[in-house]
Short mmCIF file of C-alpha atoms in Angstrom, two decimals:
data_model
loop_
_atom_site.label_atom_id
_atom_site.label_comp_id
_atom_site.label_asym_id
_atom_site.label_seq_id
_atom_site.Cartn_x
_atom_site.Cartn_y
_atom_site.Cartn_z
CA UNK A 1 -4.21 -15.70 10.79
CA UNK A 2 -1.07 -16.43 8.96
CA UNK A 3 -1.26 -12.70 8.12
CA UNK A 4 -1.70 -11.65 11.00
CA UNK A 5 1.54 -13.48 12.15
CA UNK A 6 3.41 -11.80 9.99
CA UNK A 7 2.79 -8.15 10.51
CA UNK A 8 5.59 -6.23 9.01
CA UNK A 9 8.05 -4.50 11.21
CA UNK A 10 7.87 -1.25 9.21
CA UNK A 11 4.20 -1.35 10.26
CA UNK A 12 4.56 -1.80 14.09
CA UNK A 13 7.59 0.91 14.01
CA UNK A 14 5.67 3.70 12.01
CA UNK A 15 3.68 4.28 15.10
CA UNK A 16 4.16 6.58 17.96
CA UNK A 17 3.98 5.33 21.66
CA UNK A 18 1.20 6.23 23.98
CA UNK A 19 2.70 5.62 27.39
CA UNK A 20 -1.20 5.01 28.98
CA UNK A 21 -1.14 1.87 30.61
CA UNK A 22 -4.65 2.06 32.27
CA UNK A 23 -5.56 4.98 31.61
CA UNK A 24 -9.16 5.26 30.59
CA UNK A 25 -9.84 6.48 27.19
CA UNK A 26 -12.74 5.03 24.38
CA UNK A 27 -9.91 5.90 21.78
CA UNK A 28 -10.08 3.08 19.65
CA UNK A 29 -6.69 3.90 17.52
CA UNK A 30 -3.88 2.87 18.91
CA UNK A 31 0.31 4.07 19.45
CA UNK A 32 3.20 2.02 19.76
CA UNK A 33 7.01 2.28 19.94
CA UNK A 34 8.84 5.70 17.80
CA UNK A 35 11.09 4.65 15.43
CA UNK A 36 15.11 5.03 16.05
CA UNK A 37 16.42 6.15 12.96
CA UNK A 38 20.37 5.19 14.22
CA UNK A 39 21.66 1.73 12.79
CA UNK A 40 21.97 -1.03 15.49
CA UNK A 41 24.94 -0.85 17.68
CA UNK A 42 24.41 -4.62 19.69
CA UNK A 43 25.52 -7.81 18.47
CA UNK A 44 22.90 -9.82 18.58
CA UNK A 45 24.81 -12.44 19.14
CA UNK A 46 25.79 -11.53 22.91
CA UNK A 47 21.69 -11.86 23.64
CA UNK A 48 19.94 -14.99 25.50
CA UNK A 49 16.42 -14.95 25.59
CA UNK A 50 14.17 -16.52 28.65
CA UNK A 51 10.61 -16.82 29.15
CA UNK A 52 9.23 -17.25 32.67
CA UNK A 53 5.40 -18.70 32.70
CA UNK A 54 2.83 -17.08 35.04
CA UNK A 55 0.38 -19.65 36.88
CA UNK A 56 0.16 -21.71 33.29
CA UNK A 57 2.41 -23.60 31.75
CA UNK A 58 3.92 -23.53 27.58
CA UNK A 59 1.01 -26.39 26.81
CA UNK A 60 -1.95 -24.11 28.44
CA UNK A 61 -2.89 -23.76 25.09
CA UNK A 62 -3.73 -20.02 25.35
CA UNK A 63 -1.51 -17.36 26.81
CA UNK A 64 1.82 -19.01 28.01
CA UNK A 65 1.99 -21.45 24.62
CA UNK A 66 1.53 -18.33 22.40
CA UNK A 67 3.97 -16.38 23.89
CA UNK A 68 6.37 -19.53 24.37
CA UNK A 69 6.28 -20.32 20.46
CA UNK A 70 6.86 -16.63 19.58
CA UNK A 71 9.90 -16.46 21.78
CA UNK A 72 11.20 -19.74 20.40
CA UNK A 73 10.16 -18.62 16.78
CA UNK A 74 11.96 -15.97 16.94
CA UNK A 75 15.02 -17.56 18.76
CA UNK A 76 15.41 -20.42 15.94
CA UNK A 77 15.35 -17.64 12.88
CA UNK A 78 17.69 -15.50 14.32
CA UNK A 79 20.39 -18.44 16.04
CA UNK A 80 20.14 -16.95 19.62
CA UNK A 81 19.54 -18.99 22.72
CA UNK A 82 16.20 -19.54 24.55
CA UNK A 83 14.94 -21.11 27.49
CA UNK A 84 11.89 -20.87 29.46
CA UNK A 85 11.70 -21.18 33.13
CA UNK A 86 8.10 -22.41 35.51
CA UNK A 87 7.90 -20.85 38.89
CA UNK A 88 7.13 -23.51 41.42
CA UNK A 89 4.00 -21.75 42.88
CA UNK A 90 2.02 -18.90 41.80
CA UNK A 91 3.06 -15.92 43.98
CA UNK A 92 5.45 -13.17 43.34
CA UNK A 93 7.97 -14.69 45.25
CA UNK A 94 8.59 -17.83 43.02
CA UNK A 95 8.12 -15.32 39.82
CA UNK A 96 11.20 -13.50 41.10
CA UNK A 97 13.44 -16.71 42.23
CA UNK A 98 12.80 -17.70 37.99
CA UNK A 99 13.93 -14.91 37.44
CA UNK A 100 16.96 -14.48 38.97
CA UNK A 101 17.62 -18.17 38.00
CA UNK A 102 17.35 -16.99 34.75
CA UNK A 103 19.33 -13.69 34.55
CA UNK A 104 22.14 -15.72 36.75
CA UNK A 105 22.43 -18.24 33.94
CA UNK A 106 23.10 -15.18 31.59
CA UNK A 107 19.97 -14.74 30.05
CA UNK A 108 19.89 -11.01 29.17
CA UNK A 109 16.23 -10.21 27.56
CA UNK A 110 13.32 -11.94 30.02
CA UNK A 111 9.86 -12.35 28.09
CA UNK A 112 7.06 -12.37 31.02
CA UNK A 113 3.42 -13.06 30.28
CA UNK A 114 0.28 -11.81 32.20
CA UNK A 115 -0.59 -9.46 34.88
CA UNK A 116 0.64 -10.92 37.43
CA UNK A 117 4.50 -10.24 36.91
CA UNK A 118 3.76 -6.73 38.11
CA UNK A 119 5.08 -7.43 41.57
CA UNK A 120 7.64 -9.48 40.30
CA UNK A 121 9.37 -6.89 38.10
CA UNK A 122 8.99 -4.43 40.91
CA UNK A 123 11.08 -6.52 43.17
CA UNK A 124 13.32 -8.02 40.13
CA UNK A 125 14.25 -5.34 37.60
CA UNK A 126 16.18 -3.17 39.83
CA UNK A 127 18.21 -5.73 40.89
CA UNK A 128 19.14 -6.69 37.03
CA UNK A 129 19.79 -3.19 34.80
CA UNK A 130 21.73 -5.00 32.42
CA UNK A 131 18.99 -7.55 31.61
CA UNK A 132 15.91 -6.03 29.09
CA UNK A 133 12.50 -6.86 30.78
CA UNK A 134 9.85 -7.30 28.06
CA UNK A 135 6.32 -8.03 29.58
CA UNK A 136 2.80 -8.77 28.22
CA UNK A 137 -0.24 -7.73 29.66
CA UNK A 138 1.56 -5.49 32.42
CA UNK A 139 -0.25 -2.43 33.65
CA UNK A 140 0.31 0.48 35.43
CA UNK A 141 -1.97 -0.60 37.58
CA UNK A 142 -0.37 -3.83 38.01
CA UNK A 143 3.37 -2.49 39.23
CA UNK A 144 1.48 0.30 41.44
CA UNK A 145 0.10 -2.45 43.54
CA UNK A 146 3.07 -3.35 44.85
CA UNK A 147 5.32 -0.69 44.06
CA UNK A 148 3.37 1.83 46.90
CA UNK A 149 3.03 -0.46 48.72
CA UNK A 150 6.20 -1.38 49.26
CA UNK A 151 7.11 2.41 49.54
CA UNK A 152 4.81 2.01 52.83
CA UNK A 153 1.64 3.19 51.39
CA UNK A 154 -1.97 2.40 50.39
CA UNK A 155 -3.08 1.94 47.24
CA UNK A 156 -6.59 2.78 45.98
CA UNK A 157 -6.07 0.92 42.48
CA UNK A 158 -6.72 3.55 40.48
CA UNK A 159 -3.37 4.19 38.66
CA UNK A 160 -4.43 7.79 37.25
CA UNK A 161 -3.86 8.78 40.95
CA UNK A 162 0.09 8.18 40.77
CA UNK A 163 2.98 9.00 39.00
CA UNK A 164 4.18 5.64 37.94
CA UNK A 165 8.05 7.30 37.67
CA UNK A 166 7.84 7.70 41.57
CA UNK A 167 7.60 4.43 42.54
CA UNK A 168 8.57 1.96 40.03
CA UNK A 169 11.71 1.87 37.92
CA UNK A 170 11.12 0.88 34.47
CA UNK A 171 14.89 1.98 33.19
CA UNK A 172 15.03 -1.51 32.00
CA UNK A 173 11.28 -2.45 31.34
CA UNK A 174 8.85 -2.44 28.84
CA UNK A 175 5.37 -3.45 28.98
CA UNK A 176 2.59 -4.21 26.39
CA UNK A 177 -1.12 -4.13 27.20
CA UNK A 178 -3.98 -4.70 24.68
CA UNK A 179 -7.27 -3.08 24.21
CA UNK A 180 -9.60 -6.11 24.99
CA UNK A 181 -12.47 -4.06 25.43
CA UNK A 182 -12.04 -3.95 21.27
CA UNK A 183 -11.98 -7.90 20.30
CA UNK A 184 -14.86 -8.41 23.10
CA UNK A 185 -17.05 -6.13 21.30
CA UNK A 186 -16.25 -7.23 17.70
CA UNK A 187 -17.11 -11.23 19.26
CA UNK A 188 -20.49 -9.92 21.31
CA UNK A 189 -21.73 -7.94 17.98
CA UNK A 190 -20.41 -11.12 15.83
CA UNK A 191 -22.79 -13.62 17.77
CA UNK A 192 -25.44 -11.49 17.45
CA UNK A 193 -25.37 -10.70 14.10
CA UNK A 194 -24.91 -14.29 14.09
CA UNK A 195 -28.21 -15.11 15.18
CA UNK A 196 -28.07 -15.86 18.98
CA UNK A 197 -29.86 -13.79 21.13
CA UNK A 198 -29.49 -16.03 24.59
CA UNK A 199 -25.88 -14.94 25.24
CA UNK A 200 -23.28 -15.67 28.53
CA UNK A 201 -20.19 -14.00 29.92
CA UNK A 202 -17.75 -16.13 32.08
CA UNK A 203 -14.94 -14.45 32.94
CA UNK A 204 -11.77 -15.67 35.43
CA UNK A 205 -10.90 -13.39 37.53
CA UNK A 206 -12.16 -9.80 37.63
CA UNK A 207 -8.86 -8.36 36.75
CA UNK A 208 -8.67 -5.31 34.52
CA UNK A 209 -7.90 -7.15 31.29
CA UNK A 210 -10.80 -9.68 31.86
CA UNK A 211 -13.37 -6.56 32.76
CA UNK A 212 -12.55 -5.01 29.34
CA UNK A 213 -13.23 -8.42 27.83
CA UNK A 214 -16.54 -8.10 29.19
CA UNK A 215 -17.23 -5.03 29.03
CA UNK A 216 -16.16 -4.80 25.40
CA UNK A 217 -18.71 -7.95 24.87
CA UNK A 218 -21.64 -6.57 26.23
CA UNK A 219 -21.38 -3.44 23.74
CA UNK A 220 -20.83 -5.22 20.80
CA UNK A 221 -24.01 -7.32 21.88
CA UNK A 222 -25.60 -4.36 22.17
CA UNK A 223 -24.79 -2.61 19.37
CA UNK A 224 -25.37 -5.36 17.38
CA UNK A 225 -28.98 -5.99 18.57
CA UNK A 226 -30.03 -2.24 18.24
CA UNK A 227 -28.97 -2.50 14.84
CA UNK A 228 -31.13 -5.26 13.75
CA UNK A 229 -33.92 -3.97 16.17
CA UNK A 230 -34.20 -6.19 18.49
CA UNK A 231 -35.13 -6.38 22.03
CA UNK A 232 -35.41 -9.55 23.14
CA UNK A 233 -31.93 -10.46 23.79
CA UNK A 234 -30.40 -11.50 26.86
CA UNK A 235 -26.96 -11.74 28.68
CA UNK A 236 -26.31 -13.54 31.86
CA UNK A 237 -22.66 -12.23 33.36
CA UNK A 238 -20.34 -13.96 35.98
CA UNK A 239 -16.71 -14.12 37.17
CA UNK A 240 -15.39 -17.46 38.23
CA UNK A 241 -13.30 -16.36 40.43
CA UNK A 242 -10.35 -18.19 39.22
CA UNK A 243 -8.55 -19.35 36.08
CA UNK A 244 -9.47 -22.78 35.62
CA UNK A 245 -13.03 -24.64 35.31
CA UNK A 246 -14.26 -26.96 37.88
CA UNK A 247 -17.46 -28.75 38.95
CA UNK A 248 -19.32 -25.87 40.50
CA UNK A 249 -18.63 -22.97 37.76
CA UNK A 250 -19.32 -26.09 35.35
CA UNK A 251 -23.15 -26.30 37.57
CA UNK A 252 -23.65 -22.37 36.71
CA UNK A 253 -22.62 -23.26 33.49
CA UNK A 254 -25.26 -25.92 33.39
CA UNK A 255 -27.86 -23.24 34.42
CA UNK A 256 -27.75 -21.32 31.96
CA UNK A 257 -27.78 -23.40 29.39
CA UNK A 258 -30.65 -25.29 30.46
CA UNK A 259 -32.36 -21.87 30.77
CA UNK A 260 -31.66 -20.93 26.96
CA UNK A 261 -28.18 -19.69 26.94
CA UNK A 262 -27.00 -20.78 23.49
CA UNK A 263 -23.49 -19.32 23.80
CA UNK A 264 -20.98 -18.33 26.59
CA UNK A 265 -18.30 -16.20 26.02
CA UNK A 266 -15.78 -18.26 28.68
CA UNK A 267 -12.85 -15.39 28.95
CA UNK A 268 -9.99 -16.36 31.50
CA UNK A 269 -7.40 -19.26 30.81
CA UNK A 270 -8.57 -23.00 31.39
CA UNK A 271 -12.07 -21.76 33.15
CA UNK A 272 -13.07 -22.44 28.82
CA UNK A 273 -13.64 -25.94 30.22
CA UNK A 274 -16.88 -25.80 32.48
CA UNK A 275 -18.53 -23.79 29.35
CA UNK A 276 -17.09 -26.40 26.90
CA UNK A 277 -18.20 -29.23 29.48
CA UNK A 278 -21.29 -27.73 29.97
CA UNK A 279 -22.30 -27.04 26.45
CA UNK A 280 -21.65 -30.10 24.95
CA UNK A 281 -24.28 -31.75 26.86
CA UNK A 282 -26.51 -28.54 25.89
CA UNK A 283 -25.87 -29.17 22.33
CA UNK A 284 -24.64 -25.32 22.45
CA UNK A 285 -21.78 -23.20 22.00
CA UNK A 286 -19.06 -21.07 23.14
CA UNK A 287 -16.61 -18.32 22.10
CA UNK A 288 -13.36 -18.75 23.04
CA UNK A 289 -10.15 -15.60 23.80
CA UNK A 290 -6.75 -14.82 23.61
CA UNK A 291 -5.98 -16.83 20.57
CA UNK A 292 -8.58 -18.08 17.81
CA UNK A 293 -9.66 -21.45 20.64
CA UNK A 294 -11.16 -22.90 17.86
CA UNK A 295 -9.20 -26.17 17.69
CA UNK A 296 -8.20 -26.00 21.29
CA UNK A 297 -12.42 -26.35 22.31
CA UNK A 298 -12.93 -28.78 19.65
CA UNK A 299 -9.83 -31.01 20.58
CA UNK A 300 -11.08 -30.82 24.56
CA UNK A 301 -14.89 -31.36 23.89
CA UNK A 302 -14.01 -34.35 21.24
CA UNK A 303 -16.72 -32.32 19.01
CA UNK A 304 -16.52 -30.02 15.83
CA UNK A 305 -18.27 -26.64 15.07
CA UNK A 306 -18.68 -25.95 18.92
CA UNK A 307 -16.95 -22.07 18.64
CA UNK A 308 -18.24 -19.21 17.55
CA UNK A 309 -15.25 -17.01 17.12
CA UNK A 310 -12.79 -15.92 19.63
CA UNK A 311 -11.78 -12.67 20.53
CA UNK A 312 -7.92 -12.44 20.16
CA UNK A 313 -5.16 -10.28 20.98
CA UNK A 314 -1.94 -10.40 19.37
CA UNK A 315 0.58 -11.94 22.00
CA UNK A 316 2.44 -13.82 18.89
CA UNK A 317 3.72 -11.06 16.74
CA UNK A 318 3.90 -8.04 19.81
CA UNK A 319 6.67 -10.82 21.65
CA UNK A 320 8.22 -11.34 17.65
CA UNK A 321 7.94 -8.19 16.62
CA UNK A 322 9.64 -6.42 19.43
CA UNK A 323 12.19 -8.88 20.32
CA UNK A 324 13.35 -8.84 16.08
CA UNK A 325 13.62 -4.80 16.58
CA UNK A 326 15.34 -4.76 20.04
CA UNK A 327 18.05 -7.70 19.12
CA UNK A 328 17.86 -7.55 15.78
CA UNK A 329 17.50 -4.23 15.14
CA UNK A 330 19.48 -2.28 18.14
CA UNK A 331 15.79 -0.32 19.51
CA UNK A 332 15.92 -0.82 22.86
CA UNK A 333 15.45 2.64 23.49
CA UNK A 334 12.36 2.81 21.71
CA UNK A 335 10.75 0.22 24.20
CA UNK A 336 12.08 1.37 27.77
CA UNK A 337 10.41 2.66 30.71
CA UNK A 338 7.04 2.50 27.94
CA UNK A 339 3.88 1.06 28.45
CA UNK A 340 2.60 0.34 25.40
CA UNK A 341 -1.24 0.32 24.49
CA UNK A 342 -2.28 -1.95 21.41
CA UNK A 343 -5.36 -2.50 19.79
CA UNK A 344 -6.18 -1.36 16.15
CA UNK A 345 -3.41 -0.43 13.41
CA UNK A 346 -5.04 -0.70 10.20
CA UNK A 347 -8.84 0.04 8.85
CA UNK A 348 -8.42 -2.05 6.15
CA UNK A 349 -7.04 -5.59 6.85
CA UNK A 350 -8.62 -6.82 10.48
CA UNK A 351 -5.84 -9.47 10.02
CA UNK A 352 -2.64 -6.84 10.73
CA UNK A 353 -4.92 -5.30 14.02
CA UNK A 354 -3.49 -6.31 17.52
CA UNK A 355 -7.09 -7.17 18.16
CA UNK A 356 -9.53 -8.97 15.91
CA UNK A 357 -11.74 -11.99 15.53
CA UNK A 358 -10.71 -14.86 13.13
CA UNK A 359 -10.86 -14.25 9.53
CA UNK A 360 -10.53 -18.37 8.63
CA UNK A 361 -12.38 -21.19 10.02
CA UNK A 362 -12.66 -19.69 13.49
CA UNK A 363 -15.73 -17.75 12.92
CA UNK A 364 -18.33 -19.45 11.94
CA UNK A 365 -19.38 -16.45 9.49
CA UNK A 366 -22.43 -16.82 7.50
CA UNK A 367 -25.10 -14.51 5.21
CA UNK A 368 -26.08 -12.34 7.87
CA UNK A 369 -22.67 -11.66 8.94
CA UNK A 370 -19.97 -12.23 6.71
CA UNK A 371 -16.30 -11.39 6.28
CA UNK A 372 -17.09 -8.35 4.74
CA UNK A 373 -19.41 -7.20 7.08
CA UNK A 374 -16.91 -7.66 9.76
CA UNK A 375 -14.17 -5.77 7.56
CA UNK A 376 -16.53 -3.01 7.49
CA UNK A 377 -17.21 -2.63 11.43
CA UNK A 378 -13.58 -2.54 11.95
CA UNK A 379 -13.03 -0.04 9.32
CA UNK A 380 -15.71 1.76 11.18
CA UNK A 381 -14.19 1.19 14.81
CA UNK A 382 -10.40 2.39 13.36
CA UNK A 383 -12.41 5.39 11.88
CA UNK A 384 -13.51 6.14 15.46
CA UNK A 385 -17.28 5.97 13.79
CA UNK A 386 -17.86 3.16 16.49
CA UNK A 387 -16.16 3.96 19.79
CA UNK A 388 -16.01 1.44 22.57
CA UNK A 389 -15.64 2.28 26.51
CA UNK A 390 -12.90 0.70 28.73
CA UNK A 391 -14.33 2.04 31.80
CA UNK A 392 -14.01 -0.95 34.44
CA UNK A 393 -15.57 1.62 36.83
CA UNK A 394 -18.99 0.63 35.55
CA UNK A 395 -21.17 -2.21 35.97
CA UNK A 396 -22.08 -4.53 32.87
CA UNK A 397 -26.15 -3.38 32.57
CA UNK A 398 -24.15 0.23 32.03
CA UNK A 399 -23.78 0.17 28.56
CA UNK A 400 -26.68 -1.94 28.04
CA UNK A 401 -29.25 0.57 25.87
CA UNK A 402 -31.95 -2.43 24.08
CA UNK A 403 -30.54 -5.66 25.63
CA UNK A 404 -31.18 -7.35 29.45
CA UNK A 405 -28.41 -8.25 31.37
CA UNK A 406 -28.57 -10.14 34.16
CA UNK A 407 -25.10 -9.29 36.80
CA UNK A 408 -24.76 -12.35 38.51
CA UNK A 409 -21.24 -11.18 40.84
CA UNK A 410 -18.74 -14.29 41.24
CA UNK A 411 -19.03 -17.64 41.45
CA UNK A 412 -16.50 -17.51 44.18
CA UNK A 413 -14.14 -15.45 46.08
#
């Protein structure tokens, strides 16, 4: 992990920028920012960085927190000023009042986390060209919803239909999105080759990001189980409906682990806790997402050894990396008006990928699937000798070929 962390610059900069936001392609390689070969021309100095939190707060433990320590990382090596601002409710409306707090206090580079800051740098950017917008997990799709319409319109949420440049100005914007579907399939084919066969997907909402999760997940499930030729295993799917675990998704969650689910893949902030709840008293197990959850599950449940592996995207270094090359390093123009698609940079060391599993104690990696094995399936997925889909279009029992899975809808909403 501490690799991973540290992903050189010249790495993420060698890389060319595929502006696809969410666009469907089974591409597994990946583009990022072009390189500006001119010498920085901003003092760094003259920058203040903020971070507004979606729905979650800088202790959530997942999405917010990683984001929160990057910024602040970043903020104490370079001597530049950092705040982070909560919105009072979770609505667009509160997003944007942060965010003007922020901007009027002088902050001039605005980290945002998570999906739902589409509508709020719709309504916000314009209003603040001087200030850089940097935000994680932003699609497309995500500004189109609001963007048409406010420009008295209906949207029919499929962003290929639009020309993003029409209705959303992202002259001061840049946004990051990950390939999920990647990490969802290396954890499904991981707990496979790991042995279970009684497998779970709980996912939050059923929000783009979440579906490739899923998605992902039931491939590498699959893929794994047709390679050791087997066809008795099993996958029960369900959204929650929301980001956070209560009593009745933590019934469900009993459910299926009374019935023989041995592991649930719980994919959508704090909903982790009805699987967690609901597998301790099972004696089972989970597999946690976004960051390696392994300490996060064990410090909740009070027990050890209860994670599989988690399926990870790299929110830490993409908010490092790219605030070090646009303050640091004068690149702005590299990053704006881009959506930038990241999943897999290197074949050879999982750990420098934008997408991966845990190399250290976070998978519990044995003899029938070790480090090495797992080295060698993402050798194979960079090689594009394993392709995975990211079509959300589909239902989950669509790209299962030897395996039974059971579509269960929502658990609410």
């Amino acid at each position: 992990m501490k690799k991973f962390l540290a992903l050189t610059l010249a790495l993420v900069m060698s890389l060319s920028l595929v502006a696809c936001g969410d666009k469907k392609t089974d591409d597994t390689k990946t583009d990022e920012p072009d390189q500006k070969t001119e010498q920085p021309t901003e003092n760094e100095g003259a920058y203040k960085v903020a971070m507004i939190t979606d729905y979650g707060d800088i202790t959530d433990q997942s999405f917010n927190q990683t984001t929160y320590e990057a910024c602040k990382a970043f903020a104490e090596d370079n001597d530049i000023e950092f705040n982070y601002f909560k919105p009072v409710g979770d609505n667009t409306a509160d997003r944007v009042a942060m965010i003007e707090k922020a901007a009027d206090e002088g902050y001039n580079v605005i980290v945002m986390p998570g999906y739902a800051f589409g509508g709020a740098i719709v309504e916000a950017a314009p209003e603040f060209p001087d200030v850089k917008f940097i935000a994680l997990d932003v699609a497309a799709g995500d500004l189109l919803e609001t963007a048409v319409a406010k420009a008295g319109k209906t949207y029919d949420y499929t962003p290929d239909n639009w020309d993003l440049s029409e209705y959303v100005d992202m002259s001061n914007v840049y946004c990051a999105v990950y390939q999920e579907e990647l990490c969802g399939y290396m954890a499904g084919y991981a707990a496979v080759k790991l042995g279970y066969k009684n497998l779970g997907f709980l996912g939050g909402m059923a929000v783009p990001a979440v579906v490739r999760y899923g998605y992902g997940f039931v491939q590498g499930v699959d893929a794994a189980a047709a390679d050791l030729g087997l066809t008795d295993v099993s996958l029960n799917y369900v959204y929650g409906g929301q980001f956070f675990g209560d009593a009745d998704i933590t019934a469900v969650m009993d459910t299926w682990y009374a019935g023989g689910t041995e592991v649930v893949f719980a994919c959508g902030g704090g909903i982790y806790t009805s699987a967690v709840d609901a597998a301790k008293k099972a004696n089972a197990k989970v597999i946690g997402v976004d960051v390696d959850q392994a300490g996060v599950i064990a410090g909740y449940a009070g027990v050890e050894g209860m994670t599989v592996t988690s399926a990870m995207k790299g929110l830490y270094p993409t908010t490092y990396d790219t605030l070090t090359d646009v303050i640091v390093n004068g690149n702005w123009d590299a990053y704006k008006g881009k959506i930038a698609t990241l999943g897999l940079v290197s074949g050879d060391d999982p750990e420098l990928n934008y997408v991966q599993i845990p190399m250290g104690e976070g998978t519990q990696w044995s003899d029938s699937f070790t480090q090495d094995d797992y080295k060698a399936m993402v050798k194979d997925m960079f090689d594009g000798k394993i392709t995975v889909s990211n079509d959300v279009s589909k239902a989950p029992s669509d790209f299962a070929t030897v395996i039974a899975v059971e579509d269960q809808g929502a658990i609410k909403g």
